[in-house]
Amino acid sequence: MNAPAPLLVVSGLVVRYGVVTAVRGVDLAVGDGEIVSIVGPNGAGKTSLVSAVAGIVAPAEGSITFAGKGLGGVALEDVVVQGIALVPEGRHIFASLTVTENLMLGATIRRDAVAVQADIERYFAMFPILGQRRRQPAGQLSGGEQQQLAVARAMLSRPRLIMLDEPSLGLAPAMVDRVYDLLRAIREQGVTILLVEQNAERVFGLCDRVYVMSGGEFGLSGGATEVKNDPRFDAAYFGVHMRETADLR
Amino acid sequence: MERFVQTLVDAVSLGSLYALTALGIGLIFGVMRLINFAHGELITISAYALLALFGLPVPVMLFGGILTAVVLALLTERAAFRPLRSADPTTLLISSFAVSFFLQKLLILVVGSRLKGLDLLPELNRQTEFLGVRLQMLQIVTIAISAVLLVGLTWFLKATRLGLHMRAAAEDFRMARVLGVRANNVIATAFALSGVLAAAVSCLIVVQTGTVQPRMGVQLVIIAFVGTVIGGLGSLPGAALGGFLVGAASIMLQALLPPDLRAFREAFVFIAVALILLFRPQGLIPARGLKERI
């Protein structure tokens, strides 16, 4: 199988918060059009990794390249201009702003007002509940509705890569299904997806490739089916660091 | 009846002045979590700009006053607050005290500490008959200008792209930046708007008192700050309401207290403030969903 041209390349990434090292020199490549997932338990360093790519935290070491361009020194508000959108953990919707205003903020970097409006209407058609509540403060939406809003908001920047951090956290199973359906729809638009989840079972049916992260490192990685059936999966997930598994990368 | 209406107009007029000052403080707090005590110096230095331009046509003076406050606000942001943007709110607060003291002492050094007379628009201090009640023209103008600025600011925040960015940044600055909202634009706009509000307050105070002096802004800012706290720090409607209530309460107490207690009216205002905070520590109109500053 020919690997797609890498869109996002992370090499030797180290993220530190004071004396605590959250990410310990990881390498990651996401091909154009792929859905790649990072799974791992709470505290594995997944959010720190995604935050570094999004420009929220500065890496202590290593490099991040997107579409052939280094992201080192790119200001936080310019990362989205490069084509990277983030749906952060906890959604971070603007609770006091209306649903429409939240979506308009997603299109901050765009100047094509007419097309933005058309896109917003398209998302309202896709998520009728958001359309019905377009003038309501987003804080009044349910958790699942807020997640749909957060994904739609991220898509409004028309990104090449969308990163989702724990999109199913705290959602009812039926709502998680809807979020995953949405991710499939996003993929059909040709958008590359980097998905971070604690719930590993969920991602296997959706992703092309999976990285298993624990203790700030990738313990195991490979094609979704390959990782799912790997006897070392549980050990990698729960942080029994088996250096030999690094060979699989 | 006439006395009641006069007192009411007095209360609304002073309340409006404090509301404008509190809004200036609230705007900056909203986006930066900075309590900008140097806001008082924007008011003061804008008044000195009016003094320096005295003799020129009034519109030129007013424009000069506004321009001075806006430029000074932007300069303080660039020089004192931008380098500390990711610092602790306490550091920012101390920096704002430093800017405030620096400007105050600089002003004393340059123009002296004595009060100076400035007879700006004396015709506004005349009495006028309004709905059968004799009122000071200035009070009606103060209320009208405050209303126009409040409506204008609300329109700006609700109807413009930059206003939306400011509201988003006030709620969750980091997420706003992730979506591409430019921190520098939002913060500079907040400072420029706070400069416009300070200049408006400055003009109204100068017309009312006919004087300028280096500490004129400080007292106003301290009371307006109390207003932003009881209104709910970080909430603009809260700041406007809190500022208004503190000013209005002060006038009402002056009118209603027995004469021998009037000297202590501020004490009564602050007792009321303490009671409000006891029952609503988050303020009267608390800000929703305040998140990480940047």
Coordinates of C-alpha atoms in Angstrom, one line a residue:
Chain A
M1 CA 0.0 0.0 0.0
N2 CA 1.3 3.4 -0.9
A3 CA 1.3 5.7 2.1
P4 CA -0.3 9.0 1.4
A5 CA 2.0 12.1 1.3
P6 CA 2.4 13.2 4.9
L7 CA 0.5 16.3 5.7
L8 CA 1.5 16.6 9.4
V9 CA 4.9 15.4 10.5
V10 CA 5.9 15.6 14.2
S11 CA 9.4 14.5 15.0
G12 CA 11.1 14.1 18.4
L13 CA 8.5 16.2 20.1
V14 CA 9.0 16.9 23.8
V15 CA 6.5 18.9 25.8
R16 CA 7.3 20.0 29.4
Y17 CA 5.3 21.8 32.0
G18 CA 8.0 23.0 34.5
V19 CA 9.7 19.8 35.7
V20 CA 7.0 17.5 34.4
T21 CA 7.6 16.0 31.0
A22 CA 4.2 15.3 29.3
V23 CA 5.4 14.2 25.9
R24 CA 8.7 12.3 25.6
G25 CA 10.1 12.6 22.1
V26 CA 7.3 11.3 19.9
D27 CA 7.3 10.9 16.1
L28 CA 4.0 11.1 14.3
A29 CA 3.0 11.3 10.6
V30 CA -0.5 11.9 9.3
G31 CA -1.0 11.4 5.6
D32 CA -3.2 13.7 3.5
G33 CA -6.8 12.4 3.7
E34 CA -6.1 9.9 6.5
I35 CA -7.9 9.4 9.7
V36 CA -5.3 8.8 12.4
S37 CA -6.1 8.2 16.0
I38 CA -4.1 8.5 19.2
V39 CA -5.5 6.4 22.0
G40 CA -4.3 6.1 25.5
P41 CA -5.4 6.5 29.1
N42 CA -5.9 9.7 31.0
G43 CA -2.6 11.6 31.5
A44 CA -0.9 9.8 28.6
G45 CA 0.2 13.1 27.0
K46 CA -2.4 13.0 24.2
T47 CA -3.8 16.5 24.8
S48 CA -0.3 17.9 25.2
L49 CA 0.7 16.5 21.9
V50 CA -2.3 17.9 20.1
S51 CA -1.9 21.2 22.0
A52 CA 1.6 21.5 20.7
V53 CA 0.5 21.0 17.1
A54 CA -2.3 23.6 17.6
G55 CA 0.3 26.1 18.9
I56 CA -1.2 26.3 22.4
V57 CA 1.9 25.0 24.1
A58 CA 5.4 25.5 22.8
P59 CA 7.4 22.3 22.4
A60 CA 10.6 22.0 24.5
E61 CA 12.2 20.0 21.7
G62 CA 11.4 18.6 18.3
S63 CA 9.7 19.9 15.3
I64 CA 6.2 20.1 13.8
T65 CA 5.8 20.4 10.0
F66 CA 2.5 20.9 8.3
A67 CA 2.1 20.8 4.5
G68 CA 5.9 21.0 4.2
K69 CA 6.1 24.1 6.4
G70 CA 7.6 24.2 9.9
L71 CA 5.2 25.5 12.6
G72 CA 7.9 26.6 15.0
G73 CA 7.4 30.2 15.9
V74 CA 3.9 30.4 14.3
A75 CA 1.6 32.4 16.6
L76 CA -1.4 30.6 18.0
E77 CA -3.9 32.6 15.9
D78 CA -1.9 31.8 12.8
V79 CA -2.1 28.0 13.1
V80 CA -5.6 28.0 11.8
V81 CA -4.5 30.1 8.8
Q82 CA -2.1 27.2 7.9
G83 CA -5.2 24.9 7.7
I84 CA -5.3 23.2 11.1
A85 CA -8.5 23.3 13.1
L86 CA -8.9 22.1 16.7
V87 CA -11.9 20.8 18.6
P88 CA -10.5 20.9 22.1
E89 CA -11.2 18.6 25.0
G90 CA -14.2 20.0 26.8
R91 CA -15.4 21.6 23.6
H92 CA -14.8 25.2 24.7
I93 CA -17.8 26.6 23.0
F94 CA -18.6 30.2 23.9
A95 CA -21.5 29.7 26.2
S96 CA -22.8 33.3 26.3
L97 CA -22.7 33.7 22.5
T98 CA -25.4 32.4 20.2
V99 CA -25.0 29.3 18.2
T100 CA -24.7 31.4 15.0
E101 CA -22.1 33.6 16.6
N102 CA -20.1 30.5 17.6
L103 CA -20.1 29.3 14.0
M104 CA -19.2 32.8 12.7
L105 CA -16.1 32.7 15.0
G106 CA -15.1 29.4 13.4
A107 CA -14.9 31.4 10.1
T108 CA -12.8 34.2 11.6
I109 CA -10.0 33.7 9.1
R110 CA -12.3 33.8 6.1
R111 CA -13.3 36.9 4.2
D112 CA -15.8 35.3 1.8
A113 CA -18.9 36.3 3.9
V114 CA -21.4 34.9 1.4
A115 CA -19.8 31.5 1.3
V116 CA -19.5 31.5 5.1
Q117 CA -23.2 32.1 5.4
A118 CA -23.9 29.3 3.0
D119 CA -21.6 27.0 5.0
I120 CA -23.4 27.9 8.2
E121 CA -26.8 27.1 6.6
R122 CA -25.3 23.8 5.3
Y123 CA -24.3 22.9 8.9
F124 CA -27.8 23.9 10.1
A125 CA -29.3 21.5 7.6
M126 CA -26.9 18.8 8.7
F127 CA -27.7 19.4 12.4
P128 CA -31.3 20.6 12.5
I129 CA -31.1 21.2 16.3
L130 CA -28.4 23.8 15.8
G131 CA -30.5 25.5 13.2
Q132 CA -33.6 25.6 15.5
R133 CA -31.5 27.1 18.3
R134 CA -29.4 29.4 16.2
R135 CA -30.3 32.5 18.2
Q136 CA -29.9 30.8 21.6
P137 CA -26.8 31.1 23.8
A138 CA -24.7 28.0 23.0
G139 CA -24.5 27.3 26.8
Q140 CA -28.1 26.2 26.7
L141 CA -27.3 23.3 24.3
S142 CA -26.9 19.7 25.6
G143 CA -23.4 18.2 25.7
G144 CA -23.9 16.3 22.5
E145 CA -25.3 19.4 20.7
Q146 CA -22.4 21.4 22.0
Q147 CA -20.0 18.8 20.5
Q148 CA -21.7 19.1 17.1
L149 CA -21.4 22.8 17.4
A150 CA -17.7 22.6 18.2
V151 CA -17.0 20.3 15.2
A152 CA -19.1 22.5 12.9
R153 CA -17.3 25.6 14.2
A154 CA -13.9 24.0 13.5
M155 CA -15.0 23.0 10.0
L156 CA -16.0 26.5 9.2
S157 CA -12.4 27.5 8.8
R158 CA -12.2 25.0 5.9
P159 CA -9.2 23.2 7.4
R160 CA -7.0 20.6 5.7
L161 CA -6.5 18.9 9.1
I162 CA -9.0 18.8 11.9
M163 CA -7.8 17.6 15.3
L164 CA -10.4 16.4 17.8
D165 CA -9.5 15.9 21.4
E166 CA -11.8 13.4 23.2
P167 CA -15.0 14.3 21.2
S168 CA -17.0 11.4 22.8
L169 CA -16.1 12.3 26.4
G170 CA -19.1 12.6 28.6
L171 CA -21.6 11.9 25.7
A172 CA -24.4 9.3 25.6
P173 CA -23.6 6.3 23.3
A174 CA -26.2 7.4 20.8
M175 CA -24.7 10.8 20.6
V176 CA -21.2 9.3 20.2
D177 CA -22.5 7.5 17.2
R178 CA -23.7 10.7 15.7
V179 CA -20.3 12.4 16.3
Y180 CA -18.5 9.5 14.6
D181 CA -21.0 9.6 11.6
L182 CA -20.0 13.3 11.4
L183 CA -16.3 12.4 11.3
R184 CA -17.0 10.0 8.4
A185 CA -18.8 12.8 6.6
I186 CA -15.9 15.1 7.2
R187 CA -13.5 12.5 5.8
E188 CA -15.6 12.3 2.6
Q189 CA -14.9 16.0 2.1
G190 CA -11.3 15.2 1.9
V191 CA -10.3 16.6 5.3
T192 CA -7.6 14.8 7.2
I193 CA -8.5 13.9 10.8
L194 CA -6.4 13.4 13.9
L195 CA -8.5 11.9 16.6
V196 CA -7.6 11.6 20.2
E197 CA -9.6 9.2 22.3
Q198 CA -9.5 7.3 25.6
N199 CA -12.1 4.9 24.2
A200 CA -9.9 2.8 22.0
E201 CA -12.7 0.4 20.9
R202 CA -14.5 3.2 19.3
V203 CA -11.8 4.4 17.0
F204 CA -10.8 1.0 15.4
G205 CA -13.9 1.0 13.1
L206 CA -13.2 4.5 11.9
C207 CA -9.4 5.0 11.6
D208 CA -6.8 4.1 9.1
R209 CA -4.0 4.1 11.6
V210 CA -3.7 4.1 15.4
Y211 CA -1.0 5.3 17.8
V212 CA -1.2 4.0 21.3
M213 CA 0.2 6.5 23.8
S214 CA 1.1 6.1 27.4
G215 CA 3.4 7.9 29.8
G216 CA 4.2 10.5 27.1
E217 CA 5.4 7.9 24.5
F218 CA 3.9 5.8 21.7
G219 CA 4.0 2.2 22.8
L220 CA 2.5 0.7 19.7
S221 CA 1.4 2.0 16.3
G222 CA 0.2 0.7 13.0
G223 CA -2.9 0.0 10.9
A224 CA -6.2 0.0 12.9
T225 CA -6.8 -3.7 12.5
E226 CA -3.2 -4.6 13.1
V227 CA -3.1 -2.6 16.4
K228 CA -6.5 -3.9 17.5
N229 CA -5.4 -7.5 17.1
D230 CA -1.9 -7.0 18.6
P231 CA -1.5 -9.0 21.8
R232 CA 0.6 -6.2 23.1
F233 CA -2.1 -3.6 22.9
D234 CA -3.3 -3.8 26.5
A235 CA 0.2 -3.5 27.8
A236 CA 0.9 -0.5 25.6
Y237 CA -2.3 1.2 26.5
F238 CA -1.9 0.7 30.2
G239 CA 1.6 1.9 30.2
V240 CA 3.8 -1.2 30.5
H241 CA 6.5 0.4 28.3
M242 CA 7.8 -2.3 26.0
R243 CA 10.8 -0.7 24.3
E244 CA 10.8 -3.5 21.7
T245 CA 7.4 -2.4 20.4
A246 CA 9.1 0.7 19.1
D247 CA 10.3 -1.5 16.2
L248 CA 6.8 -1.6 14.9
R249 CA 6.7 2.1 14.3
Chain B
M1 CA -42.1 66.8 43.6
E2 CA -39.6 69.2 41.9
R3 CA -37.0 68.3 44.5
F4 CA -37.6 64.6 43.9
V5 CA -37.2 64.9 40.2
Q6 CA -34.0 67.1 40.6
T7 CA -32.5 64.5 43.0
L8 CA -33.4 61.7 40.6
V9 CA -31.8 63.5 37.7
D10 CA -28.7 64.2 39.9
A11 CA -28.6 60.5 40.7
V12 CA -28.9 59.3 37.1
S13 CA -26.3 61.9 36.0
L14 CA -23.6 60.9 38.5
G15 CA -24.6 57.3 38.1
S16 CA -24.0 57.6 34.4
L17 CA -20.5 59.1 34.9
Y18 CA -19.6 56.2 37.2
A19 CA -21.1 53.7 34.7
L20 CA -19.0 55.1 31.9
T21 CA -15.8 54.9 34.1
A22 CA -16.7 51.4 35.2
L23 CA -17.3 50.3 31.6
G24 CA -13.8 51.5 30.7
I25 CA -12.4 49.4 33.5
G26 CA -14.7 46.5 32.7
L27 CA -13.7 46.4 29.0
I28 CA -10.1 45.9 29.8
F29 CA -10.8 43.4 32.6
G30 CA -13.0 41.4 30.2
V31 CA -10.2 40.7 27.7
M32 CA -7.1 40.9 29.8
R33 CA -8.2 40.1 33.4
L34 CA -6.4 43.3 34.2
I35 CA -7.8 45.8 36.7
N36 CA -6.4 49.0 35.0
F37 CA -6.0 51.6 37.8
A38 CA -4.2 53.7 35.2
H39 CA -7.6 54.4 33.7
G40 CA -7.8 57.3 36.1
E41 CA -4.8 58.9 34.5
L42 CA -6.4 58.6 31.1
I43 CA -9.2 60.7 32.5
T44 CA -6.8 63.2 34.1
I45 CA -4.5 63.6 31.1
S46 CA -7.4 63.9 28.7
A47 CA -8.5 66.9 30.9
Y48 CA -5.1 68.4 30.7
A49 CA -5.2 68.0 26.9
L50 CA -8.5 70.1 27.0
L51 CA -6.7 72.7 29.1
A52 CA -3.7 72.8 26.7
L53 CA -6.1 73.3 23.7
F54 CA -8.2 75.9 25.5
G55 CA -9.0 78.7 23.1
L56 CA -9.3 76.6 20.0
P57 CA -12.8 75.8 18.7
V58 CA -14.6 73.4 21.1
P59 CA -14.9 70.5 18.6
V60 CA -11.1 70.7 18.1
M61 CA -10.6 70.6 21.9
L62 CA -12.9 67.7 22.4
F63 CA -11.3 65.8 19.5
G64 CA -7.9 66.5 21.1
G65 CA -9.1 65.2 24.4
I66 CA -10.3 62.0 22.9
L67 CA -7.3 61.5 20.8
T68 CA -5.0 62.0 23.8
A69 CA -6.8 59.5 25.9
V70 CA -6.9 56.9 23.1
V71 CA -3.2 57.3 22.2
L72 CA -2.2 57.2 25.8
A73 CA -4.3 54.1 26.4
L74 CA -2.7 52.4 23.4
L75 CA 0.8 53.4 24.6
T76 CA 0.3 52.1 28.1
E77 CA -0.9 48.8 26.6
R78 CA 2.1 48.6 24.3
A79 CA 4.7 49.6 26.9
A80 CA 3.4 48.2 30.2
F81 CA 0.9 45.5 29.6
R82 CA 1.8 43.7 26.4
P83 CA 5.2 42.5 27.7
L84 CA 3.4 41.0 30.7
R85 CA 0.4 39.5 28.8
S86 CA 1.1 36.0 29.9
A87 CA 2.0 37.0 33.5
D88 CA -0.1 36.5 36.6
P89 CA -3.1 38.9 37.0
T90 CA -1.4 40.2 40.2
T91 CA 1.6 41.2 38.2
L92 CA -0.6 43.0 35.7
L93 CA -2.4 44.8 38.6
I94 CA 0.9 46.0 40.1
S95 CA 2.0 47.1 36.6
S96 CA -1.2 49.2 36.4
F97 CA -0.4 50.8 39.7
A98 CA 3.1 51.6 38.5
V99 CA 1.7 53.2 35.3
S100 CA -0.9 55.1 37.3
F101 CA 1.8 56.5 39.8
F102 CA 4.2 57.2 37.0
L103 CA 1.8 59.2 34.9
Q104 CA 0.5 61.1 38.0
K105 CA 3.9 62.1 39.2
L106 CA 5.0 62.9 35.6
L107 CA 2.0 65.2 35.4
I108 CA 2.9 66.9 38.7
L109 CA 6.4 67.4 37.5
V110 CA 5.4 68.9 34.2
V111 CA 2.3 71.0 35.2
G112 CA 2.5 71.2 39.0
S113 CA 0.0 69.8 41.5
R114 CA -2.2 72.9 41.8
L115 CA -5.7 72.9 40.6
K116 CA -6.2 74.9 37.4
G117 CA -9.4 76.5 36.2
L118 CA -10.9 75.5 32.8
D119 CA -14.1 77.1 31.8
L120 CA -15.3 74.6 29.2
L121 CA -18.8 75.1 27.8
P122 CA -20.0 77.3 30.7
E123 CA -23.5 77.5 29.0
L124 CA -24.1 73.9 30.0
N125 CA -24.0 74.9 33.7
R126 CA -27.1 77.1 33.2
Q127 CA -30.5 76.1 34.6
T128 CA -33.1 75.1 32.1
E129 CA -36.8 74.2 32.3
F130 CA -37.4 70.6 31.4
L131 CA -40.8 69.1 31.7
G132 CA -41.8 71.8 34.2
V133 CA -38.8 71.2 36.4
R134 CA -35.7 73.4 36.6
L135 CA -32.6 71.3 35.8
Q136 CA -29.0 71.9 35.0
M137 CA -28.4 71.5 31.2
L138 CA -25.2 69.6 32.0
Q139 CA -27.0 66.8 33.8
I140 CA -29.3 66.2 30.8
V141 CA -26.2 66.3 28.5
T142 CA -24.4 63.9 30.8
I143 CA -27.3 61.4 30.7
A144 CA -27.7 61.8 27.0
I145 CA -24.0 61.3 26.2
S146 CA -23.8 58.3 28.5
A147 CA -26.8 56.8 26.8
V148 CA -25.4 57.4 23.4
L149 CA -22.0 55.8 24.4
L150 CA -23.8 52.8 26.1
V151 CA -25.9 52.2 23.0
G152 CA -23.0 52.8 20.7
L153 CA -20.8 50.3 22.6
T154 CA -23.5 47.7 22.8
W155 CA -24.0 48.1 19.0
F156 CA -20.3 47.8 18.4
L157 CA -20.0 44.6 20.5
K158 CA -23.2 43.0 19.1
A159 CA -23.1 44.0 15.5
T160 CA -19.5 44.2 14.3
R161 CA -17.0 41.5 13.6
L162 CA -14.4 43.0 16.0
G163 CA -17.1 43.3 18.7
L164 CA -17.9 39.6 18.3
H165 CA -14.1 38.8 18.6
M166 CA -14.0 40.9 21.8
R167 CA -16.9 39.1 23.3
A168 CA -15.4 35.7 22.4
A169 CA -12.0 36.8 23.8
A170 CA -13.6 38.0 27.0
E171 CA -15.2 34.6 27.5
D172 CA -12.3 32.3 26.5
F173 CA -9.3 34.1 25.0
R174 CA -7.3 31.0 24.2
M175 CA -10.1 29.4 22.3
A176 CA -10.8 32.6 20.4
R177 CA -7.1 32.7 19.4
V178 CA -7.3 29.0 18.3
L179 CA -10.0 30.1 15.9
G180 CA -7.8 32.9 14.5
V181 CA -9.0 35.9 16.6
R182 CA -6.0 38.2 16.8
A183 CA -5.1 38.9 20.4
N184 CA -3.3 42.2 19.6
N185 CA -6.3 43.6 17.7
V186 CA -8.8 42.7 20.4
I187 CA -6.7 44.1 23.2
A188 CA -5.8 47.3 21.3
T189 CA -9.5 47.9 20.5
A190 CA -10.4 47.4 24.1
F191 CA -7.8 49.9 25.2
A192 CA -8.8 52.4 22.5
L193 CA -12.5 52.1 23.5
S194 CA -11.5 52.6 27.2
G195 CA -9.7 55.7 26.1
V196 CA -12.8 57.1 24.4
L197 CA -14.9 56.4 27.5
A198 CA -12.2 58.0 29.7
A199 CA -12.2 61.1 27.5
A200 CA -16.0 61.4 27.6
V201 CA -15.9 61.2 31.4
S202 CA -13.1 63.7 31.5
C203 CA -15.0 66.3 29.4
L204 CA -18.1 66.0 31.5
I205 CA -16.2 66.3 34.8
V206 CA -14.3 69.3 33.5
V207 CA -17.5 71.1 32.4
Q208 CA -19.1 70.2 35.8
T209 CA -16.2 71.3 38.0
G210 CA -14.5 73.9 35.8
T211 CA -11.1 72.7 37.1
V212 CA -8.4 70.2 36.3
Q213 CA -5.9 68.7 38.8
P214 CA -3.5 65.7 38.7
R215 CA -5.5 63.4 41.0
M216 CA -9.0 64.0 39.5
G217 CA -9.2 60.6 37.9
V218 CA -8.1 58.5 40.8
Q219 CA -11.0 59.0 43.1
L220 CA -13.4 58.4 40.2
V221 CA -11.7 55.2 39.2
I222 CA -11.7 53.8 42.8
I223 CA -15.4 54.3 43.1
A224 CA -16.1 53.0 39.6
F225 CA -13.9 49.9 40.4
V226 CA -16.2 49.2 43.3
G227 CA -19.0 49.5 40.8
T228 CA -17.5 46.9 38.5
V229 CA -17.0 44.5 41.5
I230 CA -20.6 44.7 42.7
G231 CA -21.8 44.5 39.1
G232 CA -19.7 41.3 38.5
L233 CA -16.1 41.5 37.4
G234 CA -15.8 40.6 33.7
S235 CA -19.4 41.4 32.8
L236 CA -20.0 44.7 30.9
P237 CA -23.7 45.0 31.7
G238 CA -22.6 44.4 35.3
A239 CA -20.0 47.1 35.2
A240 CA -22.4 49.6 33.8
L241 CA -25.1 48.7 36.4
G242 CA -22.7 48.6 39.3
G243 CA -21.1 51.9 38.4
F244 CA -24.5 53.5 38.0
L245 CA -25.8 52.1 41.3
V246 CA -22.8 53.4 43.3
G247 CA -23.1 56.9 41.8
A248 CA -26.9 57.0 42.1
A249 CA -26.8 55.6 45.7
S250 CA -24.3 58.3 46.7
I251 CA -26.7 61.1 45.5
M252 CA -29.8 59.5 46.9
L253 CA -28.1 59.1 50.3
Q254 CA -27.0 62.8 50.2
A255 CA -30.6 63.7 49.7
L256 CA -32.2 61.3 52.1
L257 CA -29.8 61.1 55.0
P258 CA -30.4 63.4 58.0
P259 CA -28.1 66.5 57.6
D260 CA -25.6 65.4 60.4
L261 CA -25.1 62.0 58.7
R262 CA -24.5 63.3 55.2
A263 CA -20.8 63.7 55.7
F264 CA -20.7 59.9 56.1
R265 CA -22.6 59.1 53.0
E266 CA -19.7 57.2 51.4
A267 CA -19.6 55.0 54.5
F268 CA -23.2 54.1 53.9
V269 CA -22.5 53.4 50.2
F270 CA -19.8 51.0 51.1
I271 CA -22.0 49.3 53.7
A272 CA -24.4 48.7 50.9
V273 CA -21.6 47.4 48.7
A274 CA -20.5 45.0 51.5
L275 CA -24.0 43.8 51.9
I276 CA -24.4 43.2 48.1
L277 CA -21.1 41.2 48.1
L278 CA -22.2 39.2 51.1
F279 CA -25.3 38.0 49.3
R280 CA -24.0 38.0 45.7
P281 CA -20.2 37.6 45.9
Q282 CA -20.1 36.9 42.1
G283 CA -21.7 40.4 41.5
L284 CA -25.2 41.5 40.4
I285 CA -24.8 40.3 36.8
P286 CA -22.0 37.8 36.9
A287 CA -19.9 37.1 33.8
R288 CA -20.6 33.7 32.3
G289 CA -18.0 31.1 31.6
L290 CA -14.8 33.1 32.4
K291 CA -11.9 31.0 31.2
E292 CA -8.1 31.3 31.0
R293 CA -6.9 34.7 30.0
I294 CA -4.8 34.0 26.9

